PDB file of C-alpha atoms in Angstrom:
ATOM      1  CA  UNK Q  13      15.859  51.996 -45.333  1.00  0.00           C
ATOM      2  CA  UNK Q  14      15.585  53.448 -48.911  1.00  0.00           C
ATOM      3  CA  UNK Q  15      13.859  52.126 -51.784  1.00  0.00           C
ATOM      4  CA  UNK Q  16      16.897  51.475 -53.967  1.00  0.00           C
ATOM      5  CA  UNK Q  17      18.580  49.309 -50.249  1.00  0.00           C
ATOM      6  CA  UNK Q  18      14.992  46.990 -50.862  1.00  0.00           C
ATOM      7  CA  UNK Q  19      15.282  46.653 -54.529  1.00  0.00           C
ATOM      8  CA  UNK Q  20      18.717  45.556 -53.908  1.00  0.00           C
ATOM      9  CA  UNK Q  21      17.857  42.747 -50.988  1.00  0.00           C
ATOM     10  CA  UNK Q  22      15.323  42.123 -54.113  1.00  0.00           C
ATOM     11  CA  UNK Q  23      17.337  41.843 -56.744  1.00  0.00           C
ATOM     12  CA  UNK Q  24      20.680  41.079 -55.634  1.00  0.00           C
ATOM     13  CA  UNK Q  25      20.628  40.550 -51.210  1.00  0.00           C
ATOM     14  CA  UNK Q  26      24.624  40.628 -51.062  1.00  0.00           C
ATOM     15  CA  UNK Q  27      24.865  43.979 -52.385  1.00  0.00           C
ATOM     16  CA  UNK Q  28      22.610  45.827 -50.520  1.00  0.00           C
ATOM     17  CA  UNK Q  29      23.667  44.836 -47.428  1.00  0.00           C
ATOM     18  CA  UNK Q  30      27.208  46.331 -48.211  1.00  0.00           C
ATOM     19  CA  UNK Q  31      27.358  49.126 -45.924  1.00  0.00           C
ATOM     20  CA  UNK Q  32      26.494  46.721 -42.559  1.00  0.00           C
ATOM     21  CA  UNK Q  33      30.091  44.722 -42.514  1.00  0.00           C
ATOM     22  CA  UNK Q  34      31.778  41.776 -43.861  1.00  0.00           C
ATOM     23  CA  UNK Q  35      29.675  39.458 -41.429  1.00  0.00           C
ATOM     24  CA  UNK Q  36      26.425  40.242 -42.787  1.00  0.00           C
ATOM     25  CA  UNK Q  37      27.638  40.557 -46.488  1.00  0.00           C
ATOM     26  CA  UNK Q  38      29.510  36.984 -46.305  1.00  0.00           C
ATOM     27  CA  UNK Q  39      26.064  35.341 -44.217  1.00  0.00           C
ATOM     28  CA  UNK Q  40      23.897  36.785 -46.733  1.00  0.00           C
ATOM     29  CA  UNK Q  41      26.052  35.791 -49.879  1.00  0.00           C
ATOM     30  CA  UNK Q  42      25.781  32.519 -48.468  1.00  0.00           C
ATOM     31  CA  UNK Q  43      22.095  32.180 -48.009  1.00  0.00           C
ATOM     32  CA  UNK Q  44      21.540  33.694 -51.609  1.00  0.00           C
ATOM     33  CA  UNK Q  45      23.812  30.492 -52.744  1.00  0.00           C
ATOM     34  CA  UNK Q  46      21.278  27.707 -50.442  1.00  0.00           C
ATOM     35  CA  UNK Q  47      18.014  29.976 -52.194  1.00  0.00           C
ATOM     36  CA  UNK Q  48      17.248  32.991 -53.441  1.00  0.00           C
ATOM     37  CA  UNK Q  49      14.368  33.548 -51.025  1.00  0.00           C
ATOM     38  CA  UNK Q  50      16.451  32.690 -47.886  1.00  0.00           C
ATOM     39  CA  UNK Q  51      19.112  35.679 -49.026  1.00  0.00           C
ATOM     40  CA  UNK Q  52      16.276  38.154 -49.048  1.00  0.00           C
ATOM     41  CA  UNK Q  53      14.931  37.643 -46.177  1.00  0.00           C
ATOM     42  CA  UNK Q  54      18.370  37.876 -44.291  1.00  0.00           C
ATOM     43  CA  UNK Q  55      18.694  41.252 -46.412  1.00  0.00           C
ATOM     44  CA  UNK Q  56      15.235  42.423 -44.888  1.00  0.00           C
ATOM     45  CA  UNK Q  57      16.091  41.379 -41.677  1.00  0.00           C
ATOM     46  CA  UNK Q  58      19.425  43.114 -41.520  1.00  0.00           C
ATOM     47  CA  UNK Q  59      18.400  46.289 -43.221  1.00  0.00           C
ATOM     48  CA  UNK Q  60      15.387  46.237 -40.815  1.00  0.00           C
ATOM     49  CA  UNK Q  61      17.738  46.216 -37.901  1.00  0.00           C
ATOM     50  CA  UNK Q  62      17.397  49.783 -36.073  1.00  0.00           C
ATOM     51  CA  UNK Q  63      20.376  48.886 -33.687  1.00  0.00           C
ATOM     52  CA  UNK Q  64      22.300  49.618 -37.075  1.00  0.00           C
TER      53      UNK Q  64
END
């Protein structure tokens, strides 16, 4: 996970989450609509994932 991937889950979660599929991309764009703070946690999460 590189520093500009966790400014982006910062920032703006849908977009760094971009490379990981349309799954991830569409469940994070959604939490990011409910709160910010629920988007960037999925971001984490996801980018945190080492079976990806």
């Amino acid at each position: 996970m590189s520093f500009l991937r966790v400014l982006l889950a910062i920032l703006f979660p849908p977009l760094s989450v971009i490379g990981k599929g349309c799954g991830s991309i569409l469940i994070v764009f959604l939490l990011t609509l409910c709160g910010w703070v629920p988007g960037v946690i999925a971001a984490l999460v996801i980018l945190n994932n080492p079976d990806n």
